[in-house]
Tab-separated table of C-alpha atoms in Angstrom:
chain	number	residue	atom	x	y	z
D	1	UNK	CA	-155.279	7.206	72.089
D	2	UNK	CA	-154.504	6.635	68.309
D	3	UNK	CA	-153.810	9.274	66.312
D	4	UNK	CA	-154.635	10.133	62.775
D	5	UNK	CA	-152.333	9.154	59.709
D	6	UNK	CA	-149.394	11.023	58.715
D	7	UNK	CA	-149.879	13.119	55.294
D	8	UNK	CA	-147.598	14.676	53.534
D	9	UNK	CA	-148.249	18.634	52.754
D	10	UNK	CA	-145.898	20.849	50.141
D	11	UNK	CA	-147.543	24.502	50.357
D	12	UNK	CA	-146.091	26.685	47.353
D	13	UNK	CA	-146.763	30.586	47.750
D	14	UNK	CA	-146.326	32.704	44.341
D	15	UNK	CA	-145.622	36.274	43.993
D	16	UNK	CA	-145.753	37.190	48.034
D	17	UNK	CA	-143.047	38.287	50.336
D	18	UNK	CA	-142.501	36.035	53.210
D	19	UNK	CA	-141.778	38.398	56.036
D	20	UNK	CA	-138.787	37.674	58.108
D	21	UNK	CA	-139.158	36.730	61.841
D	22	UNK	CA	-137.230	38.931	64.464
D	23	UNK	CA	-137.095	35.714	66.909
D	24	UNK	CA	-135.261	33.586	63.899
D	25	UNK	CA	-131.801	31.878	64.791
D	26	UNK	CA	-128.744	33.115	62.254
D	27	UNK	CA	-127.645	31.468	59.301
D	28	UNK	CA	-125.437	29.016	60.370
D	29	UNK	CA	-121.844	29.808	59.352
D	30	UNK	CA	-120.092	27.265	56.960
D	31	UNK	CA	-116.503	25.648	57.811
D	32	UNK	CA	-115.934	23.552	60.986
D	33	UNK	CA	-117.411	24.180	64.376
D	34	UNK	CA	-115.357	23.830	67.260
D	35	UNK	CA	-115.590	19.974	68.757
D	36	UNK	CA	-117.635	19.903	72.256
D	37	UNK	CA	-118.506	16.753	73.835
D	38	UNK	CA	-121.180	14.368	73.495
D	39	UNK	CA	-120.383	11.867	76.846
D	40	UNK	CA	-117.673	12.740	79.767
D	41	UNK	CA	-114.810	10.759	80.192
D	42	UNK	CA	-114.957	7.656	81.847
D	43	UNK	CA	-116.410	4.936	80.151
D	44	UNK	CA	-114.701	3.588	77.336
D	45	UNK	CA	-117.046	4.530	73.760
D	46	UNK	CA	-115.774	2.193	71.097
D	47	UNK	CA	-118.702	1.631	69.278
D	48	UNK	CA	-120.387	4.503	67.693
D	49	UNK	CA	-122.954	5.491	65.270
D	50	UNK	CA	-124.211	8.254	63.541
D	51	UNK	CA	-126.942	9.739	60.907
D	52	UNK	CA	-127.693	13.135	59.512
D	53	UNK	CA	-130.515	13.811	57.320
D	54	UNK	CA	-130.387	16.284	54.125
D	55	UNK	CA	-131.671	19.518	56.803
D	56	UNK	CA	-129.013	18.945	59.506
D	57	UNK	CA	-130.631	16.712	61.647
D	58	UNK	CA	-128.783	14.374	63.639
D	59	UNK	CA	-128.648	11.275	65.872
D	60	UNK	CA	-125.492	9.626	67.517
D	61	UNK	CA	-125.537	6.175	69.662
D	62	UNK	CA	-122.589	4.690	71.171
D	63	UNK	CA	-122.389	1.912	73.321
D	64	UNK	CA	-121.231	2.870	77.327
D	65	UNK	CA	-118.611	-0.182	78.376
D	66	UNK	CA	-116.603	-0.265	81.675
D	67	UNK	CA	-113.717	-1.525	80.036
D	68	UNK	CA	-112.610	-1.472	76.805
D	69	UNK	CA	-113.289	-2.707	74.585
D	70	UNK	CA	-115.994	-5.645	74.325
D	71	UNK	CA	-118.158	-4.411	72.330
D	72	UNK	CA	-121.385	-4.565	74.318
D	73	UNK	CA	-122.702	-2.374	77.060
D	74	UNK	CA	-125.392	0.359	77.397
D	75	UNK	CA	-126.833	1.690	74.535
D	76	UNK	CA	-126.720	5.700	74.910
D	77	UNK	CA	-128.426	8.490	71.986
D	78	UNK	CA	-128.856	11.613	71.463
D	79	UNK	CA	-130.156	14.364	68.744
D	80	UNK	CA	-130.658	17.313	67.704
D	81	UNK	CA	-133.582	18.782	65.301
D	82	UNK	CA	-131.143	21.217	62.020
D	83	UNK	CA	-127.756	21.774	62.023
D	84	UNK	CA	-127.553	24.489	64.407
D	85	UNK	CA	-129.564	22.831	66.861
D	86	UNK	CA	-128.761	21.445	70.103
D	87	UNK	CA	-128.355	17.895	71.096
D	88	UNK	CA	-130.831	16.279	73.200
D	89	UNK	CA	-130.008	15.143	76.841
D	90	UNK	CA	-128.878	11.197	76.485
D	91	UNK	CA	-131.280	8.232	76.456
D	92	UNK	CA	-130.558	4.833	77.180
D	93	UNK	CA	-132.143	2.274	75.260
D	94	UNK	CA	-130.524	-0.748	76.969
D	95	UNK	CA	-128.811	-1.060	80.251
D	96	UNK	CA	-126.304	-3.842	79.639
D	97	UNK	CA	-125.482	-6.211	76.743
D	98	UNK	CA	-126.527	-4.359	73.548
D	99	UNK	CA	-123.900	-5.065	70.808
D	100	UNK	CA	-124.248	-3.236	66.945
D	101	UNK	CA	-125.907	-0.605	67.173
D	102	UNK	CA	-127.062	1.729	64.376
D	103	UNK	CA	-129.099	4.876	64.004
D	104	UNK	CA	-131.225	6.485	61.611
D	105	UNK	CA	-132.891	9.920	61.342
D	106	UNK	CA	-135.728	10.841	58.803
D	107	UNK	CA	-136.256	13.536	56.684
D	108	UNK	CA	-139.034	15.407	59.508
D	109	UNK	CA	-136.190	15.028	62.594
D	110	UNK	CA	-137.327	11.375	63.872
D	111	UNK	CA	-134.728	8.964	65.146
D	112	UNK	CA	-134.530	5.490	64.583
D	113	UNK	CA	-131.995	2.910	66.629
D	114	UNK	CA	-131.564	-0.623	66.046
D	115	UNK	CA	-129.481	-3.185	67.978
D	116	UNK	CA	-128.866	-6.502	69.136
D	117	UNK	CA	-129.652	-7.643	72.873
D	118	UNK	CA	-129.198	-11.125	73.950
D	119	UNK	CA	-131.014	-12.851	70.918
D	120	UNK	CA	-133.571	-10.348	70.050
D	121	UNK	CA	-133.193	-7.437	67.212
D	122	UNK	CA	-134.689	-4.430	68.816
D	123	UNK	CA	-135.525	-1.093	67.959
D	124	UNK	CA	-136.904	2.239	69.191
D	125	UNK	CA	-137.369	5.573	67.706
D	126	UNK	CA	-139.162	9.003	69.135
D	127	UNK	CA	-141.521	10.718	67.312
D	128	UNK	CA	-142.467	14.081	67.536
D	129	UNK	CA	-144.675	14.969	70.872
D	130	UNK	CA	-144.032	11.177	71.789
D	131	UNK	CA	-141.906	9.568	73.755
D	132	UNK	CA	-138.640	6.444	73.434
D	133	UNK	CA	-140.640	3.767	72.668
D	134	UNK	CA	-139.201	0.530	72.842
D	135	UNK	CA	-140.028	-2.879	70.673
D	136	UNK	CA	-138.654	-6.782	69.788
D	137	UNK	CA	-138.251	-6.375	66.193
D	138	UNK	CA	-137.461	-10.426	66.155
D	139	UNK	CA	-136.575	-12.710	68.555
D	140	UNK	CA	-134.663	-16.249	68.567
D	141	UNK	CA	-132.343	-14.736	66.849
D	142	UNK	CA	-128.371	-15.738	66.434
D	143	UNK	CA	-125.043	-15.236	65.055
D	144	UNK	CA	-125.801	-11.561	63.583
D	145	UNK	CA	-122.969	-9.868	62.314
D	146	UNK	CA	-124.800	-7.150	60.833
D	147	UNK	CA	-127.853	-4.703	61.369
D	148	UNK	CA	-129.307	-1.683	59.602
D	149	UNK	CA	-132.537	0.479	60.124
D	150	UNK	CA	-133.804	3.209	58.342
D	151	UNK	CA	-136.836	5.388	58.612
D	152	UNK	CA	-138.637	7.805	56.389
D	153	UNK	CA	-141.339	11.007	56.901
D	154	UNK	CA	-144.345	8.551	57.157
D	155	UNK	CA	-142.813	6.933	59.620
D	156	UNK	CA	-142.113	3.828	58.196
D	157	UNK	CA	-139.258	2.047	59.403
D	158	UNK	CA	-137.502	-0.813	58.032
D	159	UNK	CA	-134.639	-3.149	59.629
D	160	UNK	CA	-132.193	-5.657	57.674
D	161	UNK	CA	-129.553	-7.640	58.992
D	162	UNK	CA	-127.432	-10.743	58.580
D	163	UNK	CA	-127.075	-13.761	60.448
D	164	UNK	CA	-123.882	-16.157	59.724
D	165	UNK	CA	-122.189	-19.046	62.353
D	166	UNK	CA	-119.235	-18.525	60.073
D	167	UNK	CA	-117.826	-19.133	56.867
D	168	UNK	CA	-120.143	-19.746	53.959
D	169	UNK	CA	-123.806	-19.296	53.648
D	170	UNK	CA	-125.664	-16.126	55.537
D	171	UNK	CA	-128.988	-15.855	56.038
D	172	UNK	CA	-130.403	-12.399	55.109
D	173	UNK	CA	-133.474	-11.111	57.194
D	174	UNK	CA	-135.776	-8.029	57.295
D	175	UNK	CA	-138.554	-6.431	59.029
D	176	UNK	CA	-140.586	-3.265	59.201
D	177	UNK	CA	-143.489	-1.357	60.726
D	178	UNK	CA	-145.118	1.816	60.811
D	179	UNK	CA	-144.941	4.314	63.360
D	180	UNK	CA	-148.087	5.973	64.482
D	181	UNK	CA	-148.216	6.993	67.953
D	182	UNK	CA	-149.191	4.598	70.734
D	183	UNK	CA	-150.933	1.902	68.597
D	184	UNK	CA	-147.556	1.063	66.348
D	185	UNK	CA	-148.920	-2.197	64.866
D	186	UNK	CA	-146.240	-5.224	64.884
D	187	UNK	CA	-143.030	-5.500	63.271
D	188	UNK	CA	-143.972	-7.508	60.049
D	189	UNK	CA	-141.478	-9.869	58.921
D	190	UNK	CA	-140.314	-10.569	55.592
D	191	UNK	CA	-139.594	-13.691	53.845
D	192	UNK	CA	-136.045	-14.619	54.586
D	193	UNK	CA	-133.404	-16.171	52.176
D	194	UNK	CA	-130.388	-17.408	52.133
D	195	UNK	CA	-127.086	-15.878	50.543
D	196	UNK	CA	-124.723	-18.883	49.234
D	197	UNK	CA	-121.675	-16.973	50.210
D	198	UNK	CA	-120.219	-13.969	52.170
D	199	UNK	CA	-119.554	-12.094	53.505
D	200	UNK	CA	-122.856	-10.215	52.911
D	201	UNK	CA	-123.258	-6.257	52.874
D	202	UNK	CA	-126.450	-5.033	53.233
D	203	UNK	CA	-127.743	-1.021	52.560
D	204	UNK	CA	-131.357	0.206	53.668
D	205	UNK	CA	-132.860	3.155	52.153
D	206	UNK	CA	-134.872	5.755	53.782
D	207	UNK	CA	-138.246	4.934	51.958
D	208	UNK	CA	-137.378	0.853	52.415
D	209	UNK	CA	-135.588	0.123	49.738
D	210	UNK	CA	-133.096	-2.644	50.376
D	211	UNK	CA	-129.553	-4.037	48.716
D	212	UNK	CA	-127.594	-6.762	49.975
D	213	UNK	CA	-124.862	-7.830	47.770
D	214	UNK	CA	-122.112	-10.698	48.023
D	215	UNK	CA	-118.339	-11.689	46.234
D	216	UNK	CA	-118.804	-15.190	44.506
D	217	UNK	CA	-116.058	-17.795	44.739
D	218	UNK	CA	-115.423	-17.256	40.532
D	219	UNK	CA	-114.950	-13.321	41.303
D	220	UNK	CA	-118.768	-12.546	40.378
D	221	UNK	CA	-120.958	-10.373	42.723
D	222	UNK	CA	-124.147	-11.390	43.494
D	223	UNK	CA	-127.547	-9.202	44.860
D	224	UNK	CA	-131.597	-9.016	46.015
D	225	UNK	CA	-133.236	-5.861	46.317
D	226	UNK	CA	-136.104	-5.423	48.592
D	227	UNK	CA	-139.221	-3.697	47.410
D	228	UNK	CA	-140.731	-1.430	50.193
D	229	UNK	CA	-144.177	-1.512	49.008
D	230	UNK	CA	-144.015	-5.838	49.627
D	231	UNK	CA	-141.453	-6.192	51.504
D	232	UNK	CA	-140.347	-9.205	49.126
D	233	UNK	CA	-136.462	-9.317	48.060
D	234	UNK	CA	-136.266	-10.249	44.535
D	235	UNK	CA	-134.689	-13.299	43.153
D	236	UNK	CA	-131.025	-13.098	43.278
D	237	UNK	CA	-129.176	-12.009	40.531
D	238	UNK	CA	-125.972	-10.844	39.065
D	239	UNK	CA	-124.372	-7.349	39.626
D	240	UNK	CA	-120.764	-8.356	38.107
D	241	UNK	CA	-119.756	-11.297	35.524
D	242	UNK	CA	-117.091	-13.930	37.159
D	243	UNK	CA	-113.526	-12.144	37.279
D	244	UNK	CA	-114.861	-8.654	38.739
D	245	UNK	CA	-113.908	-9.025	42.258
D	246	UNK	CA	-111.421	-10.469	44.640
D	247	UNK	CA	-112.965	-13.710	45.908
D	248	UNK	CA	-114.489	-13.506	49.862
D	249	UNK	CA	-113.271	-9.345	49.790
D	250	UNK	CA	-116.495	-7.516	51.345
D	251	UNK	CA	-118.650	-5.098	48.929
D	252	UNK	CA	-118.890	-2.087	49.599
D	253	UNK	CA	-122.473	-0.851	48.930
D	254	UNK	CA	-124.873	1.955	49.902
D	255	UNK	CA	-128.036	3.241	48.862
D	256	UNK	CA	-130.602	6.491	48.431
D	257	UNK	CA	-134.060	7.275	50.236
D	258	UNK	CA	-135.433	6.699	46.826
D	259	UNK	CA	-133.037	3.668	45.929
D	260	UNK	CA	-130.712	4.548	43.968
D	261	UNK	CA	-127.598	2.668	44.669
D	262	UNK	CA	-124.219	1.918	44.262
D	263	UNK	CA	-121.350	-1.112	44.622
D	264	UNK	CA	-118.164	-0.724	44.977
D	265	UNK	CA	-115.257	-3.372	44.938
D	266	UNK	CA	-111.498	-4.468	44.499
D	267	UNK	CA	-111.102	-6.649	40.944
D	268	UNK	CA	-107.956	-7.497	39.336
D	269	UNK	CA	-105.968	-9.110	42.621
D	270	UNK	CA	-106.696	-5.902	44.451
D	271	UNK	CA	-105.088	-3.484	42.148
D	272	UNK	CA	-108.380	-1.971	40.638
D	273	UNK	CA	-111.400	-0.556	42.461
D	274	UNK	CA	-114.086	-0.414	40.287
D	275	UNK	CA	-117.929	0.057	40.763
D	276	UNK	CA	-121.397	0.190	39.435
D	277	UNK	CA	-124.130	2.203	39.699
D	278	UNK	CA	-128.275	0.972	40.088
D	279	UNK	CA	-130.633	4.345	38.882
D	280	UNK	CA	-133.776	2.252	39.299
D	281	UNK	CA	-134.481	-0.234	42.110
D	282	UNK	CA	-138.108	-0.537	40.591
D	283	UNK	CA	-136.589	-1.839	36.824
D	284	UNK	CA	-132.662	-3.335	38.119
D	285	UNK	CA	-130.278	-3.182	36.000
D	286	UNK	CA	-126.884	-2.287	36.929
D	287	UNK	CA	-124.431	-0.156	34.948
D	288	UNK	CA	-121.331	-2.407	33.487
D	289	UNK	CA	-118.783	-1.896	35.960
D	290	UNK	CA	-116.304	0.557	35.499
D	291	UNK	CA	-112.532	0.625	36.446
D	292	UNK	CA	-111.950	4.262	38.619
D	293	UNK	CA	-108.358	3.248	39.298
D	294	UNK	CA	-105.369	1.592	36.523
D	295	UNK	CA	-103.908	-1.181	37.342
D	296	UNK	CA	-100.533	-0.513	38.323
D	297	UNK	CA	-100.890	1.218	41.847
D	298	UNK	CA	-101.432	-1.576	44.526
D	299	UNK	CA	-103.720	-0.131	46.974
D	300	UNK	CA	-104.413	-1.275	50.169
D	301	UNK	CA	-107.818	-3.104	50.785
D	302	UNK	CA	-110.033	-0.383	52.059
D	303	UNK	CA	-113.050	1.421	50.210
D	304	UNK	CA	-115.862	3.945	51.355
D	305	UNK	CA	-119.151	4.571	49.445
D	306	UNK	CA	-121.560	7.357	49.677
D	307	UNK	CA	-124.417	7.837	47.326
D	308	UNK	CA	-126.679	11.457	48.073
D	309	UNK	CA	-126.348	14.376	45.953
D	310	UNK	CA	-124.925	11.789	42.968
D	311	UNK	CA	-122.169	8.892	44.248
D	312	UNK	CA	-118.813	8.836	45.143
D	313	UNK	CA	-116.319	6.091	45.862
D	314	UNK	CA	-112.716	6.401	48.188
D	315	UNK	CA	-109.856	4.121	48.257
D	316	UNK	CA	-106.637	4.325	49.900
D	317	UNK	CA	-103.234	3.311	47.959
D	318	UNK	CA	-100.084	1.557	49.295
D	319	UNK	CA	-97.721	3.388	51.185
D	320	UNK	CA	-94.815	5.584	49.260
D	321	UNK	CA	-91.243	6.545	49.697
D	322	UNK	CA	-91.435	8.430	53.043
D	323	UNK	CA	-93.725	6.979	54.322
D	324	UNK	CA	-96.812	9.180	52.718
D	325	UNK	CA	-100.147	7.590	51.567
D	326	UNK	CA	-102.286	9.077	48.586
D	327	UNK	CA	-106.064	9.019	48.832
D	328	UNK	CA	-108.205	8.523	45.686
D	329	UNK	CA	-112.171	9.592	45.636
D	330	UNK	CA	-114.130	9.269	42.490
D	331	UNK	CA	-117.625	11.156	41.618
D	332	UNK	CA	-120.390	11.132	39.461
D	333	UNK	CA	-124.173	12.442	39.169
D	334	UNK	CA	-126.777	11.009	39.577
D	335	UNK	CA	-128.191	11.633	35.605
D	336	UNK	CA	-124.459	11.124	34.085
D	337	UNK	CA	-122.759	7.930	33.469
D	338	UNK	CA	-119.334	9.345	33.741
D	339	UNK	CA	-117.135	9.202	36.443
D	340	UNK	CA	-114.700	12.003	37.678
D	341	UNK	CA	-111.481	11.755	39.880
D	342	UNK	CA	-111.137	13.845	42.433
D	343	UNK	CA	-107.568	15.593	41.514
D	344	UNK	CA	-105.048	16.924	44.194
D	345	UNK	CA	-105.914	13.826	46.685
D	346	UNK	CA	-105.049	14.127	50.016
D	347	UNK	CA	-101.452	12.793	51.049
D	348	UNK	CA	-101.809	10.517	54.634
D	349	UNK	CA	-99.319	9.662	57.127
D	350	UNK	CA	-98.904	5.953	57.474
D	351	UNK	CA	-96.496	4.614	59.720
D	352	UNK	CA	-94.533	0.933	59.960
D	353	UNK	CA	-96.404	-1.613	58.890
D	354	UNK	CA	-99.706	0.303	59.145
D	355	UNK	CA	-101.802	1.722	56.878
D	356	UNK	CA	-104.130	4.827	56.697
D	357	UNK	CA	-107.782	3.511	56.466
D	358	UNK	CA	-110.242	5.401	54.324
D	359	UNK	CA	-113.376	4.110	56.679
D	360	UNK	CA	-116.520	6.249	55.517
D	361	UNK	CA	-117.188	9.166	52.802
D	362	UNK	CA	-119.902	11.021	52.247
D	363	UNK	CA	-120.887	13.977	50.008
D	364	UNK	CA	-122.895	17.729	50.838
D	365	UNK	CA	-123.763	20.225	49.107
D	366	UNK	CA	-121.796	22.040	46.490
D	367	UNK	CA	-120.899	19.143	45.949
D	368	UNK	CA	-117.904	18.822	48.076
D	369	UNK	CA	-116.426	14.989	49.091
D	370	UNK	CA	-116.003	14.747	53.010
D	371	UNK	CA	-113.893	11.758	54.449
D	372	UNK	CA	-113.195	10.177	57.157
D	373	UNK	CA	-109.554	8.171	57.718
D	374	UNK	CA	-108.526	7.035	60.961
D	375	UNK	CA	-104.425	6.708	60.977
D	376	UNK	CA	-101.547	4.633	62.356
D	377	UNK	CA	-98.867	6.525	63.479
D	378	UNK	CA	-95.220	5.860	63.747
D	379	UNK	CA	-94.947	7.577	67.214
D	380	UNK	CA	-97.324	7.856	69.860
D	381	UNK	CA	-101.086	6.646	69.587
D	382	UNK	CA	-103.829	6.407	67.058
D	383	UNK	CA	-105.432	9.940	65.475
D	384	UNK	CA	-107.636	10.254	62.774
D	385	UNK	CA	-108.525	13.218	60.104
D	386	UNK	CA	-111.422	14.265	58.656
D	387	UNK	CA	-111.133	15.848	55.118
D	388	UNK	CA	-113.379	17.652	53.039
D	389	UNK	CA	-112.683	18.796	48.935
D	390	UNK	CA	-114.415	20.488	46.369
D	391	UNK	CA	-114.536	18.792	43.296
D	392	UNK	CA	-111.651	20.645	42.186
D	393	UNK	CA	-109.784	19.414	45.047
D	394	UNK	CA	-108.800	21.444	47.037
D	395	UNK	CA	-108.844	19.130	50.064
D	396	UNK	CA	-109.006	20.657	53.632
D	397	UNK	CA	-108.121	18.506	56.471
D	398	UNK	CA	-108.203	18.306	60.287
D	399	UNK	CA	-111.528	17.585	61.346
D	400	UNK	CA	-110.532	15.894	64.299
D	401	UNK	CA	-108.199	17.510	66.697
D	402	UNK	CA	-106.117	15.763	69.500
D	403	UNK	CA	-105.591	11.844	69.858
D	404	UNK	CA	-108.540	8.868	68.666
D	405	UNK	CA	-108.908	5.295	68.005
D	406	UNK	CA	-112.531	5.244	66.879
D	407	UNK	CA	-114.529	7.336	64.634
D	408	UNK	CA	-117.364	7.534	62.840
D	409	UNK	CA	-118.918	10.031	60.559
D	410	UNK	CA	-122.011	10.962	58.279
D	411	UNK	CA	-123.164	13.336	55.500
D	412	UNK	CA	-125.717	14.860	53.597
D	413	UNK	CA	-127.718	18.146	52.515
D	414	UNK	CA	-125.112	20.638	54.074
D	415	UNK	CA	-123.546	18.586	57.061
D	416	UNK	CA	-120.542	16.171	57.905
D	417	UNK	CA	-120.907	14.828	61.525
D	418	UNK	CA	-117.772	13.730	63.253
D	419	UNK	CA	-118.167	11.898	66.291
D	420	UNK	CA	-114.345	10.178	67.967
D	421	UNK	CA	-113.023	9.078	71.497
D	422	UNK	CA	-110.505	6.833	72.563
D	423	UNK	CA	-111.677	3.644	74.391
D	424	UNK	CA	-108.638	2.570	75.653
D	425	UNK	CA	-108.166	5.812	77.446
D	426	UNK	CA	-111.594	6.167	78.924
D	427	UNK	CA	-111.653	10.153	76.765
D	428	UNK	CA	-114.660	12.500	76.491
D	429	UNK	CA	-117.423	11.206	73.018
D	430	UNK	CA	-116.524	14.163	70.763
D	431	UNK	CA	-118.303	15.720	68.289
D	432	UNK	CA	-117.694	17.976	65.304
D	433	UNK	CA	-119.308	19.044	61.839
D	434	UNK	CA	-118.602	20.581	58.599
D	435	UNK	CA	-121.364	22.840	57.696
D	436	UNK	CA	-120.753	23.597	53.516
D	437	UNK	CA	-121.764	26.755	51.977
């Protein structure tokens, strides 16, 4: 049975008191939560995923391997519906064999995961008073190295990813659909092309906008955006004139439900990041990169992006005497042109030849930065800290208590979600949030 199509309803009442409700949960409390656990210990979890939407809503997949660490086994989610919510029971999507996995989680609570099996992209997502659904987004597919999936309140969800034997050229594919009950019509696929070099990041946008962007071998970056509404990518064009970036170093890019977006790279042999920033996916044209760091720190080739409640950009310098690593973070708004540096950065451990690795950064509301940096240590195994700051900086960290190798975290509206285990130990999936005031 179909049912009818989804509309979108904004009810405004003027001059009235809204009673309160006696049955209504508290206000949940801002600061860190305590960390409770998402999977037992066993299995090894070593790769992991993880969305939260602007109200708290959240979705985590990881895939469940026997040994670590392969990276394929079965695909596991859960999520929850606001921040102080609780988390579903888990789902598996896929028994065996699943490989990249990534999740999504719309605006109105609905999840959306996306992975490789065999050589099929797949997908399935749960609606609300429906349930997992399951379908071949493509098939005869090969050598992906990448995958993305987003989906918005309509329930239109879009997929990108990559496919590249190797070195060279990458071939850059997408798909999409919308939801609508039992009679989901088929995955419509867009016209493919073909990125001359890599490697290729790609960024997909709650509503369907699309960036993937790509380092030239004369230091240029190159782009398409896709346009929701055809599902075309645009003709490729430039982002950064020859001499902006380090030749073959990735891109960091990411991108808003309304496509807004931002790149962020290493230019001047590694010793600058520098970035740009895309207000209008509808009319492209990139801001003139600017440089957020001098030239005469080397810093250590690591970046994270985040773009949602303006952008921000995080880099990680080289180690210091005593074996101490700074962390720089950048912000702007969304309306100004100017970019800020975080003061007071964070100081990391780093030990021997390792180095702290800035791996994902997101902002919520106030707006405060919250990071996520898994560490080397000189003794004993690997840990990782989450950190969040004000824009003042004053930079709080310890998100992450006890011993990790793999992390993964996400932000927006009022919530960072932490999720961490350690696959080579066979420890608990562990969760943990920052709720901001």
């Amino acid at each position: 049975m179909s049912r009818a199509p989804r509309t979108l309803v904004s009810l405004v009442i003027l001059g009235a008191a809204v009673p309160s409700v006696a049955t209504a949960a508290p206000a949940p409390k801002p600061g860190w939560n305590k960390s409770a656990v998402l999977a037992p210990a066993g299995p090894s979890y070593s790769r992991l995923t993880v969305a939260v939407s602007r109200q708290g809503d959240a979705a985590v997949g990881w895939l469940r391997e026997a040994t670590c660490c392969t990276g394929t086994g079965r695909l596991e989610v859960r999520f929850r519906r606001r921040a102080t919510g609780p988390f579903t029971r888990p789902r598996t999507l896929e028994l065996s064999g699943a490989r990249l996995p990534h999740v999504s989680i719309s605006q109105v609570a609905e999840p959306l995961v996306v992975w490789v099996a065999g050589a099929s992209i797949k997908a399935a997502a749960r609606e609300r008073g429906e349930p997992w659904r399951t379908w071949t987004v493509a098939s005869k597919t090969s050598d992906v190295v990448s995958l993305r999936g987003a989906i918005d309140v309509t329930g239109t969800a879009t997929v990108v990813w990559v496919q590249q034997p190797g070195a060279g050229a990458a071939t850059v594919r997408s798909a999409s659909t919308t939801l609508d009950g039992a009679d989901t019509p088929p995955w419509t696929a867009d016209t493919q092309f073909v990125a001359p070099n890599g490697p290729v990041s790609t960024a997909v946008g709650a509503r369907g906008w699309a960036l993937a962007a790509w380092p030239m071998a004369d230091g240029s970056i190159e782009h398409t955006i896709r346009t929701p509404s055809t599902g075309a990518w645009a003709a490729v064009k430039e982002l950064a004139p020859p001499g902006s970036a380090v030749p073959a170093a990735t891109v960091r890019v990411d991108i808003a439900p309304l496509g807004q977006a931002i790149a962020a790279w290493f230019g001047d042999g590694a010793q600058q990041v520098q970035a740009s920033y895309l207000a209008d996916p509808s009319a492209p044209s990139w801001e003139a990169p600017y440089a957020l760091t001098a030239a005469a720190p080397g810093l250590f080739s690591n970046l994270a992006v985040s773009i949602d409640n303006g952008a921000a950009v995080s880099w990680a310098a080289n180690c210091v005497k005593g074996g101490k690593q700074p962390v720089g973070a950048a912000h702007r708004t969304g309306a100004s042109a100017n970019w800020r540096i975080v003061p007071s950065p964070p100081v990391l451990s780093c030990g021997g030849e390792d180095l702290s690795v800035v791996s994902r950064l997101g902002i919520v509301r106030g707006p405060r930065l919250v990071m996520l940096a898994p560490l080397e240590v000189s003794v004993g195994p690997d840990t990782a800290v989450g950190a969040q700051t004000t824009l003042g900086g004053l930079w709080q960290r310890g998100a992450l208590p006890g011993e990790q190798s793999v992390a993964e975290m996400d932000a927006s509206g009022r919530v960072g979600l932490f999720v961490w285990a350690r696959p080579e130990d066979g420890t608990a999936l562990r969760w943990r949030q920052y709720l901001a005031p």
